[in-house]
Tab-separated table of N, CA and C in Angstrom:
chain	number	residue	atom	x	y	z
A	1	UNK	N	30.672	25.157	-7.914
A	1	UNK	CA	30.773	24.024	-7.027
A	1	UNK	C	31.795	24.341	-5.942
A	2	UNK	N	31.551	24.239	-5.005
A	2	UNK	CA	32.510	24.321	-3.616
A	2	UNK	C	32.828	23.139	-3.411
A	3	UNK	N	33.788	23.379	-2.634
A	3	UNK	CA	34.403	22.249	-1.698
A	3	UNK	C	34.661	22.590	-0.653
A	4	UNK	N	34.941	21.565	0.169
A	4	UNK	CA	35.002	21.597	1.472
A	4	UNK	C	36.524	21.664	2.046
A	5	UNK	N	36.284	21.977	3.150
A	5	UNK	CA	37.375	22.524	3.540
A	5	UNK	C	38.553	21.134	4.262
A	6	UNK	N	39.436	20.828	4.515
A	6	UNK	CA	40.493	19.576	4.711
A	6	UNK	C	40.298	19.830	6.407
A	7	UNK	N	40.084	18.679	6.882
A	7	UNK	CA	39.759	18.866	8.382
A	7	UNK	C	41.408	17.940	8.997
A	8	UNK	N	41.776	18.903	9.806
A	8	UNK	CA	43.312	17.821	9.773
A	8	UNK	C	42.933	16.950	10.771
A	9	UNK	N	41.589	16.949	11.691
A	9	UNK	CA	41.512	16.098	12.888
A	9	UNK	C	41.050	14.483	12.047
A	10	UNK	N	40.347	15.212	10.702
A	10	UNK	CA	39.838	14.001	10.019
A	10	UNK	C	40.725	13.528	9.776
A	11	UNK	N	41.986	14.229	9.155
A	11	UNK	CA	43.145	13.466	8.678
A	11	UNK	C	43.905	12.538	9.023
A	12	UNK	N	43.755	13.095	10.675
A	12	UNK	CA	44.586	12.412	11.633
A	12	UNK	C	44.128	11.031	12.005
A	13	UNK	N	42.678	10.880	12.021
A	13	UNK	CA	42.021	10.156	11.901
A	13	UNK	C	42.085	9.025	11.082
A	14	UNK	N	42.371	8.981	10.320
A	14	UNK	CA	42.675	7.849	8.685
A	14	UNK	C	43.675	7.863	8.897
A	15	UNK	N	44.883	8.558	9.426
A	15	UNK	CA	46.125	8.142	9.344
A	15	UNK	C	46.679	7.645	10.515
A	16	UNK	N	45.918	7.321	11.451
A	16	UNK	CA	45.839	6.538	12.640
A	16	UNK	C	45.248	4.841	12.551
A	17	UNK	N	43.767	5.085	11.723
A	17	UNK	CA	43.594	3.682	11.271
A	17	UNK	C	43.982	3.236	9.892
A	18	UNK	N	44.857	4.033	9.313
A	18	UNK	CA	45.831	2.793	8.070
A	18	UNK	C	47.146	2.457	9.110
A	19	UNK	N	47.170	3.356	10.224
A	19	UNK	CA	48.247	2.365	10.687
A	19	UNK	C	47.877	0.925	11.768
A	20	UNK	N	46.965	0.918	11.926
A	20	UNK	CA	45.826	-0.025	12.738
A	20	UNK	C	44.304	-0.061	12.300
A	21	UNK	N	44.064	-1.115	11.773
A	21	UNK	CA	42.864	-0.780	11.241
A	21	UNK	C	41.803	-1.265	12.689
A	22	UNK	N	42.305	-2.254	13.708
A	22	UNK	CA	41.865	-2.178	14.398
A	22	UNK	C	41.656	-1.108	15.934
A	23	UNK	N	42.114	-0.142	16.007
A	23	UNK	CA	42.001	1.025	17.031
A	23	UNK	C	40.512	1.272	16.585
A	24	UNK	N	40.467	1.541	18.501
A	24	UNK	CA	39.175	1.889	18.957
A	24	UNK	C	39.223	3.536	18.511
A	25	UNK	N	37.796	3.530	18.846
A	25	UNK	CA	37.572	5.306	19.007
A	25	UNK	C	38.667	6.244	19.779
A	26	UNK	N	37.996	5.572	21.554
A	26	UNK	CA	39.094	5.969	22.862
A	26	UNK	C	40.549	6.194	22.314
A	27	UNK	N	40.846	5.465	22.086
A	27	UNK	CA	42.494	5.698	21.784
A	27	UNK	C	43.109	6.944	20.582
A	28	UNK	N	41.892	6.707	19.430
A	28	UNK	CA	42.148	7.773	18.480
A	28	UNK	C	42.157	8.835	19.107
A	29	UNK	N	40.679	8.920	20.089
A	29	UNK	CA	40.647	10.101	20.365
A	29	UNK	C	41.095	11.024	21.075
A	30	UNK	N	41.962	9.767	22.388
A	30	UNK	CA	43.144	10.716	23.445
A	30	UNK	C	44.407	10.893	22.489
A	31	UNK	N	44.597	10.264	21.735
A	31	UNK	CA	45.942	10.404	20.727
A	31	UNK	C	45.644	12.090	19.588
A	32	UNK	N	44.750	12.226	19.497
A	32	UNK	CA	44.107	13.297	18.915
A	32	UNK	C	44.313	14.516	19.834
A	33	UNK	N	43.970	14.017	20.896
A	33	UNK	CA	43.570	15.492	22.003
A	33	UNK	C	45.209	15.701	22.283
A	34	UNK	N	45.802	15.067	22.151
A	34	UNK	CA	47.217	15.171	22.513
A	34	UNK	C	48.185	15.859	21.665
A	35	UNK	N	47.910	15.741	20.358
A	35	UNK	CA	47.908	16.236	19.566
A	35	UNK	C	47.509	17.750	19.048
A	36	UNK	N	46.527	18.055	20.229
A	36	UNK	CA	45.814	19.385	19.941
A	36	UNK	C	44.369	19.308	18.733
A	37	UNK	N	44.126	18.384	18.431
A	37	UNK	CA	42.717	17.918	17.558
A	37	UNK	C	41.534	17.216	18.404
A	38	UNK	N	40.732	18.032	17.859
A	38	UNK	CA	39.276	17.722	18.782
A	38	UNK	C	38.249	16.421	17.532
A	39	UNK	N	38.405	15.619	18.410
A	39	UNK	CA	37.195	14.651	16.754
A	39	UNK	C	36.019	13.885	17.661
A	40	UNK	N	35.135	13.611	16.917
A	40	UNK	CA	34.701	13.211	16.939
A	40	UNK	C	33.787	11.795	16.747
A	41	UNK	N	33.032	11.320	17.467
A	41	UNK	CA	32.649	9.588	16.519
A	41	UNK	C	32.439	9.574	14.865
A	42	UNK	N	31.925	10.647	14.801
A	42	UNK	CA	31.495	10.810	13.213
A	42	UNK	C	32.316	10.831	12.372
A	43	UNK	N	33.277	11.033	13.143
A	43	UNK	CA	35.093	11.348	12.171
A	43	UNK	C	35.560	9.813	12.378
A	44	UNK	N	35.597	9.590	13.344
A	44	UNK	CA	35.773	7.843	13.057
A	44	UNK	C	35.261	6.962	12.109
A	45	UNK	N	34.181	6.976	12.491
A	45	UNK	CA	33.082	6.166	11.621
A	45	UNK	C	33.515	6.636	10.226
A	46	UNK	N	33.402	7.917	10.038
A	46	UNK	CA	33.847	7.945	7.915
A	46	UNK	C	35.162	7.739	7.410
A	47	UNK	N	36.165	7.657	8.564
A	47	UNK	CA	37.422	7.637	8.199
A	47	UNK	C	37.429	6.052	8.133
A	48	UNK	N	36.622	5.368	8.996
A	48	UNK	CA	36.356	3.861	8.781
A	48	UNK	C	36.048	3.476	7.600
A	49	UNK	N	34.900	4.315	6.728
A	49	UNK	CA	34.873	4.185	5.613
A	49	UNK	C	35.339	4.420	4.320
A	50	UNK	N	35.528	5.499	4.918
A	50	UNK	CA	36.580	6.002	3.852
A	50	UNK	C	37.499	4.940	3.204
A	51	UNK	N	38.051	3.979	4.813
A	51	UNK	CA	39.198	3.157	4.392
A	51	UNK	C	38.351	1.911	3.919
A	52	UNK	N	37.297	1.649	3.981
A	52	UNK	CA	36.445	0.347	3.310
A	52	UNK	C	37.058	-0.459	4.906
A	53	UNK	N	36.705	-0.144	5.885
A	53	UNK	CA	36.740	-1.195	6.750
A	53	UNK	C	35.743	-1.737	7.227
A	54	UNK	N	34.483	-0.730	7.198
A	54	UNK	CA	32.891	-0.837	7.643
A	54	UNK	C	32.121	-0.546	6.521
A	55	UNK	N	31.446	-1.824	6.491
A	55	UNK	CA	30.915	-1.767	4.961
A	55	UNK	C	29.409	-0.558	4.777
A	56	UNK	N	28.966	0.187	3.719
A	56	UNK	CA	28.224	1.763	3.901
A	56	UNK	C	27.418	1.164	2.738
A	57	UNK	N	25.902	1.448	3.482
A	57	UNK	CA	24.884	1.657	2.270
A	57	UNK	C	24.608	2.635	1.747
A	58	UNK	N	24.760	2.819	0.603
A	58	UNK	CA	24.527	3.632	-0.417
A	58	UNK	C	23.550	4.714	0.230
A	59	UNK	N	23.594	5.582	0.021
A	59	UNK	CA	22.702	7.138	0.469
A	59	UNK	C	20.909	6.627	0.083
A	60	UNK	N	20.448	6.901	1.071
A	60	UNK	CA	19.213	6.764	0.695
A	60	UNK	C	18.259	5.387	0.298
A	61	UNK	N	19.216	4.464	0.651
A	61	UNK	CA	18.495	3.233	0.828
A	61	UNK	C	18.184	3.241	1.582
A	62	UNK	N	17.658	3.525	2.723
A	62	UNK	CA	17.009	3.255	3.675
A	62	UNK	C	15.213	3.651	3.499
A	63	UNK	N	15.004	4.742	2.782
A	63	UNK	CA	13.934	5.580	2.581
A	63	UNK	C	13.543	4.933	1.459
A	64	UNK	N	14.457	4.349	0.697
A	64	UNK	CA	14.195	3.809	-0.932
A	64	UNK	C	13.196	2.309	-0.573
A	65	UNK	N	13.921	1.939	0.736
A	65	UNK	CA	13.609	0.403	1.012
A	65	UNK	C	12.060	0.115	1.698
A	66	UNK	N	11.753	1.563	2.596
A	66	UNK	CA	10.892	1.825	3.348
A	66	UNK	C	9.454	2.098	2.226
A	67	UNK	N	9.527	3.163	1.400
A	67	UNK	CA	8.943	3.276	0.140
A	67	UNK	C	8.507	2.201	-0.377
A	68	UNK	N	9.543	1.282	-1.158
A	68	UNK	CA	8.907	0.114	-1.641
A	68	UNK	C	8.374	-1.165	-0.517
A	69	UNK	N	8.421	-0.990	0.191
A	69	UNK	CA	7.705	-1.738	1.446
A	69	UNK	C	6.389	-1.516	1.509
A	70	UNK	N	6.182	-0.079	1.589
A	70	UNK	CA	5.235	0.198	1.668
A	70	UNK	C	4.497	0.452	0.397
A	71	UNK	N	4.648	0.885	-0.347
A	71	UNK	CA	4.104	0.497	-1.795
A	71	UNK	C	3.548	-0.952	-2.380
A	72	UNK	N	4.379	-1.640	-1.669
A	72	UNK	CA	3.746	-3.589	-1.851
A	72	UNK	C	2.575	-3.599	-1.179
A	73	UNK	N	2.635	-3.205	-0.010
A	73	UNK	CA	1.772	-3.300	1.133
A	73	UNK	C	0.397	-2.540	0.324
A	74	UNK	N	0.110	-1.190	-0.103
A	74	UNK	CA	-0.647	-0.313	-0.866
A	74	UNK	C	-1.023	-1.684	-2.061
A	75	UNK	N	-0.335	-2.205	-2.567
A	75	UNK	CA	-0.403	-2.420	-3.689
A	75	UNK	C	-1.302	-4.181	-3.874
A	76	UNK	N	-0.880	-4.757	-2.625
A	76	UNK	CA	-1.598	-6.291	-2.159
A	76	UNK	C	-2.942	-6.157	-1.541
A	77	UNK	N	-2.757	-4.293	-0.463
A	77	UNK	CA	-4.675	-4.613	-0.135
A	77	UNK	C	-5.448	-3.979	-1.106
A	78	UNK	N	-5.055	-3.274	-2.092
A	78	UNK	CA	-5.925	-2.893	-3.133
A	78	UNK	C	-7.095	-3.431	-3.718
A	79	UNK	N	-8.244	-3.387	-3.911
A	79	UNK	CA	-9.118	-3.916	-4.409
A	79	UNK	C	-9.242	-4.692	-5.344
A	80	UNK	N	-8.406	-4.042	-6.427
A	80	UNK	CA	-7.641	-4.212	-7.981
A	80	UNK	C	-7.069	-5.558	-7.938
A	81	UNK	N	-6.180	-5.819	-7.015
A	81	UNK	CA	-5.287	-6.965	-6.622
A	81	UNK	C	-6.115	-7.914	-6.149
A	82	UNK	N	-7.171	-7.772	-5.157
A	82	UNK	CA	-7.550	-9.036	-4.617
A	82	UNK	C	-8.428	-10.020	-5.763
A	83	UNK	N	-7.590	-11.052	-5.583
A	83	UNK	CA	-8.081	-12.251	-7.072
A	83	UNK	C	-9.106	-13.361	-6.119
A	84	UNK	N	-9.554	-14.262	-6.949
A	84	UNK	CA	-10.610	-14.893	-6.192
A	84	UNK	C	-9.808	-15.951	-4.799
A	85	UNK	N	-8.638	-16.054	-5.070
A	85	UNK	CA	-7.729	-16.501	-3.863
A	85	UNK	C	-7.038	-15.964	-2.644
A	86	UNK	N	-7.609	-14.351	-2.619
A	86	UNK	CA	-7.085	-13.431	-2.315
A	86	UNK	C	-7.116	-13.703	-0.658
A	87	UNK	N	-7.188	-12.603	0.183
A	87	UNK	CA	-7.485	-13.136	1.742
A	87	UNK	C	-8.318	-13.270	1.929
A	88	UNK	N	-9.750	-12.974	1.316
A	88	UNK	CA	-11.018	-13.035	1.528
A	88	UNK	C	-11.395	-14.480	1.218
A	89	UNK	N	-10.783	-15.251	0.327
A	89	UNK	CA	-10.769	-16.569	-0.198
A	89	UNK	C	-11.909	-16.190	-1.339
A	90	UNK	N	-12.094	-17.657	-2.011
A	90	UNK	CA	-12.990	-17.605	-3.414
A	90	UNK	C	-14.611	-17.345	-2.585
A	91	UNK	N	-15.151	-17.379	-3.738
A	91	UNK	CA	-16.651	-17.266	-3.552
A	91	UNK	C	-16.928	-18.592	-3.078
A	92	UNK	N	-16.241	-19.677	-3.837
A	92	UNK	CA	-16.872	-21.192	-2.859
A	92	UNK	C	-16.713	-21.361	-1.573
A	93	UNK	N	-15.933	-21.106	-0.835
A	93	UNK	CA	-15.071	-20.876	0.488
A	93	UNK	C	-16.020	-20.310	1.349
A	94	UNK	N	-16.564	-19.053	1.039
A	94	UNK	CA	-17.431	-18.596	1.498
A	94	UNK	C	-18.803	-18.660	1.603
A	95	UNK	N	-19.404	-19.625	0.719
A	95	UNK	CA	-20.450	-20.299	0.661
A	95	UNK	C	-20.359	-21.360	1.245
A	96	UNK	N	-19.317	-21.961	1.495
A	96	UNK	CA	-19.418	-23.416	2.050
A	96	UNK	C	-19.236	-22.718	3.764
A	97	UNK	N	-18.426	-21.764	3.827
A	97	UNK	CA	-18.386	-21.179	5.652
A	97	UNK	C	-19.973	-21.082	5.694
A	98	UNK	N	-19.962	-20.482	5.109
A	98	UNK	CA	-21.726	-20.132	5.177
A	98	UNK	C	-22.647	-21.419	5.530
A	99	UNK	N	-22.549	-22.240	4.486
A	99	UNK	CA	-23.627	-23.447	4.895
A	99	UNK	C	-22.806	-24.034	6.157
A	100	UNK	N	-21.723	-24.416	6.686
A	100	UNK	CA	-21.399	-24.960	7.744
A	100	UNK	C	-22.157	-24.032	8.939
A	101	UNK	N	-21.853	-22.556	8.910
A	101	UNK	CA	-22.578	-22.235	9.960
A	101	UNK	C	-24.259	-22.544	9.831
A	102	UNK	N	-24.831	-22.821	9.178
A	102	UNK	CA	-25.913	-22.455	9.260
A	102	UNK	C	-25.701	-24.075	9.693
A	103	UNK	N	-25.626	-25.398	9.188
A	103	UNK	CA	-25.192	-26.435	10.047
A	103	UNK	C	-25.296	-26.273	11.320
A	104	UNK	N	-24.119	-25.921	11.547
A	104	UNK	CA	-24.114	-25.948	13.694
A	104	UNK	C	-25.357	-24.995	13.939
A	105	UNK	N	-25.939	-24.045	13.520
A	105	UNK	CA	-26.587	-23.454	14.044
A	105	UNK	C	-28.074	-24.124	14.065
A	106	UNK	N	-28.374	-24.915	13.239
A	106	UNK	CA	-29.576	-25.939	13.633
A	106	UNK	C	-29.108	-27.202	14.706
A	107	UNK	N	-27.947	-27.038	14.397
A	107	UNK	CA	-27.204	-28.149	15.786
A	107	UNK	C	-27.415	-27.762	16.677
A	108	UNK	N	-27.306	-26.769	17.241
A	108	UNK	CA	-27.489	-25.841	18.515
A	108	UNK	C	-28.947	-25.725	19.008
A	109	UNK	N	-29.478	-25.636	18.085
A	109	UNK	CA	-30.679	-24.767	17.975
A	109	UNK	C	-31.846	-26.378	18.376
A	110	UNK	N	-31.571	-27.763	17.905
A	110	UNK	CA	-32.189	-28.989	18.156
A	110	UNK	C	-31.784	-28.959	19.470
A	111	UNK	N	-30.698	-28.759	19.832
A	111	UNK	CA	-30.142	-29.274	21.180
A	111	UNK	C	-30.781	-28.638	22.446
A	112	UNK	N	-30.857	-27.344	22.149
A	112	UNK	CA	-31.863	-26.492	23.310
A	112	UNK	C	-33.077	-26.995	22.999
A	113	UNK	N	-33.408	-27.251	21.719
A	113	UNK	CA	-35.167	-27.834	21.794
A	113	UNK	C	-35.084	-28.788	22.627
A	114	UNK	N	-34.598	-29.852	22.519
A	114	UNK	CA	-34.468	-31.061	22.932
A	114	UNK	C	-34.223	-30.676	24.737
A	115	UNK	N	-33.384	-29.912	25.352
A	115	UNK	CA	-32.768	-29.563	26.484
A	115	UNK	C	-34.260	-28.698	27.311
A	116	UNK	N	-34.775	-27.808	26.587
A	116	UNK	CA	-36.290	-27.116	26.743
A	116	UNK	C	-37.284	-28.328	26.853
A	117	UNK	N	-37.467	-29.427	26.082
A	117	UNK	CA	-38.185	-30.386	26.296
A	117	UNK	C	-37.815	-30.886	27.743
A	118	UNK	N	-36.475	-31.441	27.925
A	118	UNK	CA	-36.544	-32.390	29.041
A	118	UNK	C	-36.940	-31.706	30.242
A	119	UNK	N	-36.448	-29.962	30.673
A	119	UNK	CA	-36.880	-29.311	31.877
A	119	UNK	C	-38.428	-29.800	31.541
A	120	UNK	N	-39.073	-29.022	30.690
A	120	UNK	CA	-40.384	-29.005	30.937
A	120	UNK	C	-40.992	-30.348	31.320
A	121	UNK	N	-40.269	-31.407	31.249
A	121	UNK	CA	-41.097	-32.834	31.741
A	121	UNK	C	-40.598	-33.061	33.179
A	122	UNK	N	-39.285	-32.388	33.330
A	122	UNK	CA	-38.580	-32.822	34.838
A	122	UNK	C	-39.775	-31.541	35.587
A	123	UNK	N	-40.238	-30.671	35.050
A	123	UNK	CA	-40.884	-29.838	35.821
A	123	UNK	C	-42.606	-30.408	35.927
A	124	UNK	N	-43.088	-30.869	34.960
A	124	UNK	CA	-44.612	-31.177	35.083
A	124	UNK	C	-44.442	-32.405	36.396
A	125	UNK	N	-43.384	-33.062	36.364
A	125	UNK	CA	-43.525	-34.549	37.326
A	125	UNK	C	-43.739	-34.110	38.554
């Protein structure tokens, strides 16, 4: 097992915000260069955490969260899953869409008869 090596810019870093937990980046970082240490945001940000000032999600929740997202998603349009309430709705639902259309569609269908009748009499006169 290795370890890593002690970065003193990191150091400087944490020992800049336990003395202010509020200092910006800017300031760490001209106080750094002045110093002769080169840092970076990334050195901020973990030294932020480091100190528990910015609260850190756990490694790999993000991919963990994305996964089971999508696994629900896999798992609700499945065939397996769809129950008679499903998005398709029950079998009655769909029999009754059914007879309603067929409803309007003799509705429609009288109305042009009826509409075909009256030209043809406005036309014989």
């Amino acid at each position: 097992m290795t370890t890593k090596k002690k970065s003193p810019g990191f150091d400087f870093v944490v020992k800049q915000l336990e003395k202010d937990n509020d200092v910006d980046y800017a300031t760490v970082r001209d106080a750094a260069a002045a110093e002769g240490f080169t840092i970076y945001p990334i050195m901020y940000g973990r030294a932020k955490a480091k100190l528990g000032l910015v609260e850190v999600a756990p490694r790999g929740s993000r991919k963990k969260a994305a996964e089971a997202k999508a696994n629900n998603a896999r798992r609700a349009s499945s065939p397996a899953n769809l129950s008679a309430n499903g998005p398709m709705g029950s079998l009655e639902a769909v029999i009754q869409a059914m007879k309603t259309g067929e409803e309007a569609r003799k509705r429609y269908r009288d109305a042009l008869e009826r509409i075909a009748d009256i030209i043809d009499e406005a036309l014989a006169d």
